[in-house]
Amino acid sequence: MLNQTVLPVKWIIGSDGSTDRTDEIIARYCCKFLWIEYLRLPEHPDRSFASKVNCFNTAFQTVQDTEYDVIGNLDADISFEPDYFEYLLNMFALYPRLGVAGTPFIESALQVYDYRFTNIEHVSGACQLFRKQCFLEIGGYKPVKNGGIDWIAVTTARMQGWQTRTFTEKTSTHHRPISRGQHNMLKTKFRYGQKDYLLGGHPLWQIFRAVYQMKSRPYVIGGLFLLLGYAWSALIHVKRPISNELMRFHRSEQMRRLKKSASRICPFAFA
């Protein structure tokens, strides 16, 4: 952050039980740079996504009297080029209705995103920047224990008429890769399926998503576990943490994207 060509007005670093010398490192830099603020929070034995939101919201309260146009959420395990934030801020200046912006994150030089089958309007929670007005209108982050806080914020912004965008000209680097072990991978796929159900994904979309995932490791079985996670949550009627309005909006987006993808594969059927 110190090497950025555009520095933040305020950078609040929250710590609620870090064990990697985070507190010590932050305290040292706060003495040198007044725009860095250290926020020590009570330790939470529950390391859920909701605790992350509570940490962010506590920090957010401390900037109520600060003048700013863009507010962001940044994970501690990513890095980026010196002009990263300057580039994103320029995008906000260029597009007046841009409410949320970010970039893809990569874990290796060989990683490639195929944006034909992913939603370029979604912005990864590793680094999300919000226009202030947009963040206030959506009510900020919602504390959801099982995850999806970044997705809920971005999708709610689009539902309320804001533009959201992942700009692929830049990337950040994620330094804590997801486990590659097959056992952990299958568990992760199952949980992703559960999360897809919780966030209101359409059943038809989920079937196509599972089939698409079968082409990646672990082949076939990974897609099956993704579908099983969704089906299991539906079977036991897990309560969704989102409104019916947001679910309808999300499903309508999925159906439009599914139709668009199908038209590329079989254009004459959708002429």
PDB file of C-alpha atoms in Angstrom:
ATOM      1  CA  MET A   1       0.000   0.000   0.000  1.00  0.00           C
ATOM      2  CA  LEU A   2       2.886   2.377   0.749  1.00  0.00           C
ATOM      3  CA  ASN A   3       4.041   2.075  -2.872  1.00  0.00           C
ATOM      4  CA  GLN A   4       0.705   3.059  -4.400  1.00  0.00           C
ATOM      5  CA  THR A   5       0.738   6.051  -6.733  1.00  0.00           C
ATOM      6  CA  VAL A   6      -2.476   7.243  -5.065  1.00  0.00           C
ATOM      7  CA  LEU A   7      -2.583   6.808  -1.283  1.00  0.00           C
ATOM      8  CA  PRO A   8      -5.803   6.457   0.728  1.00  0.00           C
ATOM      9  CA  VAL A   9      -7.086   9.263   2.918  1.00  0.00           C
ATOM     10  CA  LYS A  10      -7.443   6.672   5.658  1.00  0.00           C
ATOM     11  CA  TRP A  11      -6.444   3.013   5.855  1.00  0.00           C
ATOM     12  CA  ILE A  12      -7.894   1.183   8.840  1.00  0.00           C
ATOM     13  CA  ILE A  13      -6.423  -2.241   9.557  1.00  0.00           C
ATOM     14  CA  GLY A  14      -8.571  -4.369  11.840  1.00  0.00           C
ATOM     15  CA  SER A  15      -7.175  -7.218  13.896  1.00  0.00           C
ATOM     16  CA  ASP A  16      -9.405  -9.532  15.928  1.00  0.00           C
ATOM     17  CA  GLY A  17      -7.006 -12.260  16.955  1.00  0.00           C
ATOM     18  CA  SER A  18      -4.253 -12.451  14.352  1.00  0.00           C
ATOM     19  CA  THR A  19      -1.365 -14.754  15.264  1.00  0.00           C
ATOM     20  CA  ASP A  20       1.128 -13.696  12.562  1.00  0.00           C
ATOM     21  CA  ARG A  21       2.575 -10.540  14.200  1.00  0.00           C
ATOM     22  CA  THR A  22      -0.042  -8.393  12.449  1.00  0.00           C
ATOM     23  CA  ASP A  23      -0.604  -6.245  15.533  1.00  0.00           C
ATOM     24  CA  GLU A  24       3.110  -5.602  15.998  1.00  0.00           C
ATOM     25  CA  ILE A  25       3.650  -4.696  12.339  1.00  0.00           C
ATOM     26  CA  ILE A  26       0.653  -2.347  12.182  1.00  0.00           C
ATOM     27  CA  ALA A  27       1.654  -0.527  15.378  1.00  0.00           C
ATOM     28  CA  ARG A  28       5.116   0.148  13.943  1.00  0.00           C
ATOM     29  CA  TYR A  29       3.770   1.674  10.710  1.00  0.00           C
ATOM     30  CA  CYS A  30       1.048   3.728  12.407  1.00  0.00           C
ATOM     31  CA  CYS A  31       3.768   5.779  14.070  1.00  0.00           C
ATOM     32  CA  LYS A  32       5.264   6.692  10.685  1.00  0.00           C
ATOM     33  CA  PHE A  33       2.138   7.199   8.569  1.00  0.00           C
ATOM     34  CA  LEU A  34      -0.779   9.049  10.110  1.00  0.00           C
ATOM     35  CA  TRP A  35      -3.229   7.826   7.449  1.00  0.00           C
ATOM     36  CA  ILE A  36      -2.789   4.253   8.747  1.00  0.00           C
ATOM     37  CA  GLU A  37      -4.985   3.415  11.728  1.00  0.00           C
ATOM     38  CA  TYR A  38      -4.794   0.319  13.883  1.00  0.00           C
ATOM     39  CA  LEU A  39      -8.085  -1.082  15.126  1.00  0.00           C
ATOM     40  CA  ARG A  40      -7.725  -3.797  17.764  1.00  0.00           C
ATOM     41  CA  LEU A  41     -10.933  -5.766  18.207  1.00  0.00           C
ATOM     42  CA  PRO A  42     -11.896  -8.456  20.723  1.00  0.00           C
ATOM     43  CA  GLU A  43     -10.804 -11.928  19.707  1.00  0.00           C
ATOM     44  CA  HIS A  44     -13.521 -14.085  18.126  1.00  0.00           C
ATOM     45  CA  PRO A  45     -13.352 -17.869  18.494  1.00  0.00           C
ATOM     46  CA  ASP A  46     -15.841 -18.067  15.606  1.00  0.00           C
ATOM     47  CA  ARG A  47     -13.843 -17.341  12.438  1.00  0.00           C
ATOM     48  CA  SER A  48     -16.937 -16.978  10.278  1.00  0.00           C
ATOM     49  CA  PHE A  49     -17.614 -14.540   7.464  1.00  0.00           C
ATOM     50  CA  ALA A  50     -19.958 -12.684   9.805  1.00  0.00           C
ATOM     51  CA  SER A  51     -17.034 -11.806  12.079  1.00  0.00           C
ATOM     52  CA  LYS A  52     -15.265 -10.261   9.070  1.00  0.00           C
ATOM     53  CA  VAL A  53     -18.300  -8.042   8.445  1.00  0.00           C
ATOM     54  CA  ASN A  54     -18.484  -7.035  12.105  1.00  0.00           C
ATOM     55  CA  CYS A  55     -14.815  -6.064  11.942  1.00  0.00           C
ATOM     56  CA  PHE A  56     -15.375  -4.005   8.780  1.00  0.00           C
ATOM     57  CA  ASN A  57     -18.478  -2.303  10.170  1.00  0.00           C
ATOM     58  CA  THR A  58     -16.611  -1.299  13.325  1.00  0.00           C
ATOM     59  CA  ALA A  59     -13.911   0.282  11.173  1.00  0.00           C
ATOM     60  CA  PHE A  60     -16.563   1.946   9.014  1.00  0.00           C
ATOM     61  CA  GLN A  61     -17.998   3.741  12.028  1.00  0.00           C
ATOM     62  CA  THR A  62     -14.663   5.455  12.601  1.00  0.00           C
ATOM     63  CA  VAL A  63     -14.738   7.235   9.221  1.00  0.00           C
ATOM     64  CA  GLN A  64     -18.185   8.782   9.504  1.00  0.00           C
ATOM     65  CA  ASP A  65     -16.687  12.268   9.786  1.00  0.00           C
ATOM     66  CA  THR A  66     -14.112  11.707   7.016  1.00  0.00           C
ATOM     67  CA  GLU A  67     -14.586  13.167   3.536  1.00  0.00           C
ATOM     68  CA  TYR A  68     -14.238  10.470   0.875  1.00  0.00           C
ATOM     69  CA  ASP A  69     -15.731   9.354  -2.438  1.00  0.00           C
ATOM     70  CA  VAL A  70     -14.717   5.673  -2.538  1.00  0.00           C
ATOM     71  CA  ILE A  71     -14.489   3.105   0.249  1.00  0.00           C
ATOM     72  CA  GLY A  72     -12.975  -0.341  -0.048  1.00  0.00           C
ATOM     73  CA  ASN A  73     -12.484  -3.699   1.573  1.00  0.00           C
ATOM     74  CA  LEU A  74      -9.067  -5.323   1.190  1.00  0.00           C
ATOM     75  CA  ASP A  75      -7.980  -8.810   2.276  1.00  0.00           C
ATOM     76  CA  ALA A  76      -4.623  -9.124   4.003  1.00  0.00           C
ATOM     77  CA  ASP A  77      -3.260 -11.888   1.743  1.00  0.00           C
ATOM     78  CA  ILE A  78      -3.115 -10.111  -1.637  1.00  0.00           C
ATOM     79  CA  SER A  79      -0.640  -7.810  -3.360  1.00  0.00           C
ATOM     80  CA  PHE A  80      -0.799  -5.622  -6.477  1.00  0.00           C
ATOM     81  CA  GLU A  81       1.085  -3.214  -8.742  1.00  0.00           C
ATOM     82  CA  PRO A  82       1.842   0.372  -7.604  1.00  0.00           C
ATOM     83  CA  ASP A  83      -0.820   1.904  -9.874  1.00  0.00           C
ATOM     84  CA  TYR A  84      -3.546  -0.582  -8.871  1.00  0.00           C
ATOM     85  CA  PHE A  85      -5.776   1.826  -6.940  1.00  0.00           C
ATOM     86  CA  GLU A  86      -5.064   4.737  -9.264  1.00  0.00           C
ATOM     87  CA  TYR A  87      -6.395   2.618 -12.115  1.00  0.00           C
ATOM     88  CA  LEU A  88      -9.591   1.639 -10.254  1.00  0.00           C
ATOM     89  CA  LEU A  89     -10.227   5.199  -9.111  1.00  0.00           C
ATOM     90  CA  ASN A  90      -9.927   6.335 -12.718  1.00  0.00           C
ATOM     91  CA  MET A  91     -12.663   3.835 -13.610  1.00  0.00           C
ATOM     92  CA  PHE A  92     -14.971   5.458 -11.049  1.00  0.00           C
ATOM     93  CA  ALA A  93     -14.239   8.857 -12.612  1.00  0.00           C
ATOM     94  CA  LEU A  94     -14.852   7.491 -16.107  1.00  0.00           C
ATOM     95  CA  TYR A  95     -18.171   5.737 -15.326  1.00  0.00           C
ATOM     96  CA  PRO A  96     -20.507   7.863 -13.139  1.00  0.00           C
ATOM     97  CA  ARG A  97     -22.884   4.934 -12.430  1.00  0.00           C
ATOM     98  CA  LEU A  98     -20.097   2.547 -11.453  1.00  0.00           C
ATOM     99  CA  GLY A  99     -20.948   1.485  -7.909  1.00  0.00           C
ATOM    100  CA  VAL A 100     -18.547  -1.408  -7.274  1.00  0.00           C
ATOM    101  CA  ALA A 101     -15.217  -2.152  -8.952  1.00  0.00           C
ATOM    102  CA  GLY A 102     -12.329  -4.579  -8.648  1.00  0.00           C
ATOM    103  CA  THR A 103     -10.076  -6.921 -10.596  1.00  0.00           C
ATOM    104  CA  PRO A 104      -9.509 -10.672 -10.821  1.00  0.00           C
ATOM    105  CA  PHE A 105      -7.044 -12.251  -8.431  1.00  0.00           C
ATOM    106  CA  ILE A 106      -4.568 -14.889  -9.558  1.00  0.00           C
ATOM    107  CA  GLU A 107      -2.716 -17.608  -7.670  1.00  0.00           C
ATOM    108  CA  SER A 108      -0.237 -18.566 -10.388  1.00  0.00           C
ATOM    109  CA  ALA A 109       1.171 -17.171 -13.627  1.00  0.00           C
ATOM    110  CA  LEU A 110      -0.615 -19.937 -15.538  1.00  0.00           C
ATOM    111  CA  GLN A 111      -4.076 -19.031 -14.256  1.00  0.00           C
ATOM    112  CA  VAL A 112      -6.448 -17.895 -16.989  1.00  0.00           C
ATOM    113  CA  TYR A 113     -10.041 -16.693 -16.591  1.00  0.00           C
ATOM    114  CA  ASP A 114     -12.593 -17.568 -19.247  1.00  0.00           C
ATOM    115  CA  TYR A 115     -15.108 -14.726 -18.975  1.00  0.00           C
ATOM    116  CA  ARG A 116     -17.479 -16.396 -21.373  1.00  0.00           C
ATOM    117  CA  PHE A 117     -18.628 -18.533 -18.457  1.00  0.00           C
ATOM    118  CA  THR A 118     -18.064 -16.257 -15.467  1.00  0.00           C
ATOM    119  CA  ASN A 119     -19.846 -13.067 -14.545  1.00  0.00           C
ATOM    120  CA  ILE A 120     -17.622 -10.090 -15.241  1.00  0.00           C
ATOM    121  CA  GLU A 121     -20.124  -7.947 -13.320  1.00  0.00           C
ATOM    122  CA  HIS A 122     -19.235  -9.731 -10.085  1.00  0.00           C
ATOM    123  CA  VAL A 123     -16.381  -8.263  -8.033  1.00  0.00           C
ATOM    124  CA  SER A 124     -14.251 -10.530  -5.859  1.00  0.00           C
ATOM    125  CA  GLY A 125     -14.351  -9.881  -2.126  1.00  0.00           C
ATOM    126  CA  ALA A 126     -10.542  -9.954  -1.991  1.00  0.00           C
ATOM    127  CA  CYS A 127     -10.629  -6.291  -3.019  1.00  0.00           C
ATOM    128  CA  GLN A 128     -13.899  -4.445  -3.519  1.00  0.00           C
ATOM    129  CA  LEU A 129     -14.114  -0.694  -4.004  1.00  0.00           C
ATOM    130  CA  PHE A 130     -17.497   1.027  -3.590  1.00  0.00           C
ATOM    131  CA  ARG A 131     -18.661   4.464  -4.553  1.00  0.00           C
ATOM    132  CA  LYS A 132     -19.747   5.968  -1.232  1.00  0.00           C
ATOM    133  CA  GLN A 133     -23.322   6.617  -2.343  1.00  0.00           C
ATOM    134  CA  CYS A 134     -23.679   3.036  -3.576  1.00  0.00           C
ATOM    135  CA  PHE A 135     -22.317   1.562  -0.347  1.00  0.00           C
ATOM    136  CA  LEU A 136     -24.738   3.604   1.740  1.00  0.00           C
ATOM    137  CA  GLU A 137     -27.725   2.751  -0.491  1.00  0.00           C
ATOM    138  CA  ILE A 138     -27.184  -1.016  -0.229  1.00  0.00           C
ATOM    139  CA  GLY A 139     -26.788  -0.784   3.533  1.00  0.00           C
ATOM    140  CA  GLY A 140     -23.178  -1.930   3.537  1.00  0.00           C
ATOM    141  CA  TYR A 141     -22.111  -5.512   4.155  1.00  0.00           C
ATOM    142  CA  LYS A 142     -24.543  -7.982   5.712  1.00  0.00           C
ATOM    143  CA  PRO A 143     -23.154 -10.405   8.324  1.00  0.00           C
ATOM    144  CA  VAL A 144     -23.825 -13.856   6.838  1.00  0.00           C
ATOM    145  CA  LYS A 145     -22.098 -16.665   8.709  1.00  0.00           C
ATOM    146  CA  ASN A 146     -21.702 -19.060   5.764  1.00  0.00           C
ATOM    147  CA  GLY A 147     -20.292 -16.548   3.307  1.00  0.00           C
ATOM    148  CA  GLY A 148     -21.500 -14.661   0.273  1.00  0.00           C
ATOM    149  CA  ILE A 149     -21.159 -11.223   1.858  1.00  0.00           C
ATOM    150  CA  ASP A 150     -19.285  -9.835  -1.146  1.00  0.00           C
ATOM    151  CA  TRP A 151     -21.763 -11.394  -3.599  1.00  0.00           C
ATOM    152  CA  ILE A 152     -24.780 -10.015  -1.714  1.00  0.00           C
ATOM    153  CA  ALA A 153     -23.309  -6.509  -1.715  1.00  0.00           C
ATOM    154  CA  VAL A 154     -22.440  -6.516  -5.426  1.00  0.00           C
ATOM    155  CA  THR A 155     -25.700  -8.104  -6.588  1.00  0.00           C
ATOM    156  CA  THR A 156     -27.766  -5.769  -4.415  1.00  0.00           C
ATOM    157  CA  ALA A 157     -25.954  -2.839  -6.016  1.00  0.00           C
ATOM    158  CA  ARG A 158     -26.926  -4.039  -9.502  1.00  0.00           C
ATOM    159  CA  MET A 159     -30.503  -4.648  -8.373  1.00  0.00           C
ATOM    160  CA  GLN A 160     -30.636  -1.002  -7.302  1.00  0.00           C
ATOM    161  CA  GLY A 161     -29.404   0.216 -10.667  1.00  0.00           C
ATOM    162  CA  TRP A 162     -25.667   0.557 -10.118  1.00  0.00           C
ATOM    163  CA  GLN A 163     -23.034  -0.770 -12.510  1.00  0.00           C
ATOM    164  CA  THR A 164     -20.577  -3.308 -11.074  1.00  0.00           C
ATOM    165  CA  ARG A 165     -17.497  -4.502 -12.892  1.00  0.00           C
ATOM    166  CA  THR A 166     -14.359  -6.619 -12.702  1.00  0.00           C
ATOM    167  CA  PHE A 167     -11.740  -4.876 -14.816  1.00  0.00           C
ATOM    168  CA  THR A 168      -9.461  -7.512 -16.299  1.00  0.00           C
ATOM    169  CA  GLU A 169      -6.669  -5.143 -17.372  1.00  0.00           C
ATOM    170  CA  LYS A 170      -5.256  -5.432 -13.837  1.00  0.00           C
ATOM    171  CA  THR A 171      -4.949  -8.327 -11.388  1.00  0.00           C
ATOM    172  CA  SER A 172      -4.026  -8.846  -7.756  1.00  0.00           C
ATOM    173  CA  THR A 173      -2.040 -11.821  -6.492  1.00  0.00           C
ATOM    174  CA  HIS A 174      -3.494 -14.126  -3.861  1.00  0.00           C
ATOM    175  CA  HIS A 175      -0.766 -15.480  -1.579  1.00  0.00           C
ATOM    176  CA  ARG A 176      -2.720 -18.137   0.286  1.00  0.00           C
ATOM    177  CA  PRO A 177      -3.851 -20.659  -2.339  1.00  0.00           C
ATOM    178  CA  ILE A 178      -6.861 -22.873  -1.714  1.00  0.00           C
ATOM    179  CA  SER A 179      -5.823 -26.428  -0.804  1.00  0.00           C
ATOM    180  CA  ARG A 180      -5.252 -28.636  -3.844  1.00  0.00           C
ATOM    181  CA  GLY A 181      -5.803 -31.950  -2.055  1.00  0.00           C
ATOM    182  CA  GLN A 182      -8.640 -33.999  -3.569  1.00  0.00           C
ATOM    183  CA  HIS A 183     -10.363 -34.600  -0.228  1.00  0.00           C
ATOM    184  CA  ASN A 184     -10.360 -30.887   0.580  1.00  0.00           C
ATOM    185  CA  MET A 185     -11.295 -30.056  -2.999  1.00  0.00           C
ATOM    186  CA  LEU A 186     -14.397 -32.255  -2.893  1.00  0.00           C
ATOM    187  CA  LYS A 187     -15.409 -30.774   0.443  1.00  0.00           C
ATOM    188  CA  THR A 188     -14.935 -27.313  -1.044  1.00  0.00           C
ATOM    189  CA  LYS A 189     -17.057 -28.188  -4.095  1.00  0.00           C
ATOM    190  CA  PHE A 190     -19.845 -29.474  -1.831  1.00  0.00           C
ATOM    191  CA  ARG A 191     -19.753 -26.273   0.214  1.00  0.00           C
ATOM    192  CA  TYR A 192     -19.820 -24.176  -2.942  1.00  0.00           C
ATOM    193  CA  GLY A 193     -22.964 -26.052  -3.945  1.00  0.00           C
ATOM    194  CA  GLN A 194     -24.505 -25.312  -0.563  1.00  0.00           C
ATOM    195  CA  LYS A 195     -23.550 -21.670  -0.955  1.00  0.00           C
ATOM    196  CA  ASP A 196     -25.105 -21.547  -4.437  1.00  0.00           C
ATOM    197  CA  TYR A 197     -28.394 -22.685  -2.894  1.00  0.00           C
ATOM    198  CA  LEU A 198     -28.149 -20.220  -0.003  1.00  0.00           C
ATOM    199  CA  LEU A 199     -27.658 -17.352  -2.429  1.00  0.00           C
ATOM    200  CA  GLY A 200     -30.735 -18.295  -4.433  1.00  0.00           C
ATOM    201  CA  GLY A 201     -29.183 -19.848  -7.537  1.00  0.00           C
ATOM    202  CA  HIS A 202     -31.624 -21.237 -10.123  1.00  0.00           C
ATOM    203  CA  PRO A 203     -31.767 -25.090 -10.254  1.00  0.00           C
ATOM    204  CA  LEU A 204     -31.326 -25.127 -14.039  1.00  0.00           C
ATOM    205  CA  TRP A 205     -28.301 -22.875 -13.796  1.00  0.00           C
ATOM    206  CA  GLN A 206     -26.831 -25.140 -11.121  1.00  0.00           C
ATOM    207  CA  ILE A 207     -27.123 -28.190 -13.377  1.00  0.00           C
ATOM    208  CA  PHE A 208     -25.251 -26.449 -16.192  1.00  0.00           C
ATOM    209  CA  ARG A 209     -22.699 -25.087 -13.720  1.00  0.00           C
ATOM    210  CA  ALA A 210     -22.065 -28.589 -12.369  1.00  0.00           C
ATOM    211  CA  VAL A 211     -21.629 -30.027 -15.876  1.00  0.00           C
ATOM    212  CA  TYR A 212     -19.204 -27.238 -16.761  1.00  0.00           C
ATOM    213  CA  GLN A 213     -17.190 -27.908 -13.584  1.00  0.00           C
ATOM    214  CA  MET A 214     -16.798 -31.572 -14.540  1.00  0.00           C
ATOM    215  CA  LYS A 215     -14.127 -30.631 -17.090  1.00  0.00           C
ATOM    216  CA  SER A 216     -11.815 -29.381 -14.308  1.00  0.00           C
ATOM    217  CA  ARG A 217      -9.981 -31.329 -11.599  1.00  0.00           C
ATOM    218  CA  PRO A 218     -11.158 -33.448  -9.931  1.00  0.00           C
ATOM    219  CA  TYR A 219     -12.774 -34.454 -13.219  1.00  0.00           C
ATOM    220  CA  VAL A 220     -16.506 -35.302 -13.210  1.00  0.00           C
ATOM    221  CA  ILE A 221     -16.703 -35.928  -9.469  1.00  0.00           C
ATOM    222  CA  GLY A 222     -16.042 -32.274  -8.655  1.00  0.00           C
ATOM    223  CA  GLY A 223     -19.125 -31.212 -10.600  1.00  0.00           C
ATOM    224  CA  LEU A 224     -21.155 -33.969  -8.951  1.00  0.00           C
ATOM    225  CA  PHE A 225     -20.192 -32.744  -5.472  1.00  0.00           C
ATOM    226  CA  LEU A 226     -21.134 -29.202  -6.480  1.00  0.00           C
ATOM    227  CA  LEU A 227     -24.583 -30.436  -7.478  1.00  0.00           C
ATOM    228  CA  LEU A 228     -24.880 -32.607  -4.369  1.00  0.00           C
ATOM    229  CA  GLY A 229     -24.199 -29.632  -2.093  1.00  0.00           C
ATOM    230  CA  TYR A 230     -26.980 -27.670  -3.766  1.00  0.00           C
ATOM    231  CA  ALA A 231     -29.401 -30.624  -3.749  1.00  0.00           C
ATOM    232  CA  TRP A 232     -28.715 -31.452  -0.092  1.00  0.00           C
ATOM    233  CA  SER A 233     -29.437 -27.880   1.012  1.00  0.00           C
ATOM    234  CA  ALA A 234     -32.666 -27.891  -1.012  1.00  0.00           C
ATOM    235  CA  LEU A 235     -33.681 -31.255   0.469  1.00  0.00           C
ATOM    236  CA  ILE A 236     -33.314 -30.146   4.087  1.00  0.00           C
ATOM    237  CA  HIS A 237     -34.819 -26.689   3.314  1.00  0.00           C
ATOM    238  CA  VAL A 238     -31.911 -24.569   4.499  1.00  0.00           C
ATOM    239  CA  LYS A 239     -33.046 -21.019   5.219  1.00  0.00           C
ATOM    240  CA  ARG A 240     -31.654 -18.512   2.752  1.00  0.00           C
ATOM    241  CA  PRO A 241     -30.097 -15.285   4.136  1.00  0.00           C
ATOM    242  CA  ILE A 242     -31.321 -13.166   1.199  1.00  0.00           C
ATOM    243  CA  SER A 243     -34.648 -11.589   0.313  1.00  0.00           C
ATOM    244  CA  ASN A 244     -37.031 -13.053  -2.258  1.00  0.00           C
ATOM    245  CA  GLU A 245     -36.542  -9.879  -4.304  1.00  0.00           C
ATOM    246  CA  LEU A 246     -32.788 -10.408  -4.503  1.00  0.00           C
ATOM    247  CA  MET A 247     -33.247 -14.092  -5.344  1.00  0.00           C
ATOM    248  CA  ARG A 248     -35.619 -13.255  -8.227  1.00  0.00           C
ATOM    249  CA  PHE A 249     -33.188 -10.669  -9.549  1.00  0.00           C
ATOM    250  CA  HIS A 250     -30.276 -13.114  -9.311  1.00  0.00           C
ATOM    251  CA  ARG A 251     -32.169 -15.861 -11.114  1.00  0.00           C
ATOM    252  CA  SER A 252     -33.259 -13.531 -13.891  1.00  0.00           C
ATOM    253  CA  GLU A 253     -29.599 -12.593 -14.439  1.00  0.00           C
ATOM    254  CA  GLN A 254     -28.628 -16.257 -14.526  1.00  0.00           C
ATOM    255  CA  MET A 255     -31.286 -17.101 -17.097  1.00  0.00           C
ATOM    256  CA  ARG A 256     -30.183 -14.224 -19.328  1.00  0.00           C
ATOM    257  CA  ARG A 257     -26.578 -15.380 -19.136  1.00  0.00           C
ATOM    258  CA  LEU A 258     -27.583 -18.988 -19.758  1.00  0.00           C
ATOM    259  CA  LYS A 259     -29.563 -18.001 -22.840  1.00  0.00           C
ATOM    260  CA  LYS A 260     -26.658 -15.895 -24.070  1.00  0.00           C
ATOM    261  CA  SER A 261     -24.229 -18.804 -23.645  1.00  0.00           C
ATOM    262  CA  ALA A 262     -26.634 -21.195 -25.352  1.00  0.00           C
ATOM    263  CA  SER A 263     -27.032 -18.814 -28.301  1.00  0.00           C
ATOM    264  CA  ARG A 264     -23.273 -18.886 -28.864  1.00  0.00           C
ATOM    265  CA  ILE A 265     -23.299 -22.694 -28.940  1.00  0.00           C
ATOM    266  CA  CYS A 266     -26.445 -23.028 -31.041  1.00  0.00           C
ATOM    267  CA  PRO A 267     -27.206 -19.595 -32.579  1.00  0.00           C
ATOM    268  CA  PHE A 268     -29.930 -20.721 -34.973  1.00  0.00           C
ATOM    269  CA  ALA A 269     -32.073 -21.913 -32.061  1.00  0.00           C
ATOM    270  CA  PHE A 270     -32.217 -18.386 -30.630  1.00  0.00           C
ATOM    271  CA  ALA A 271     -32.453 -16.332 -33.805  1.00  0.00           C
TER     272      ALA A 271
END
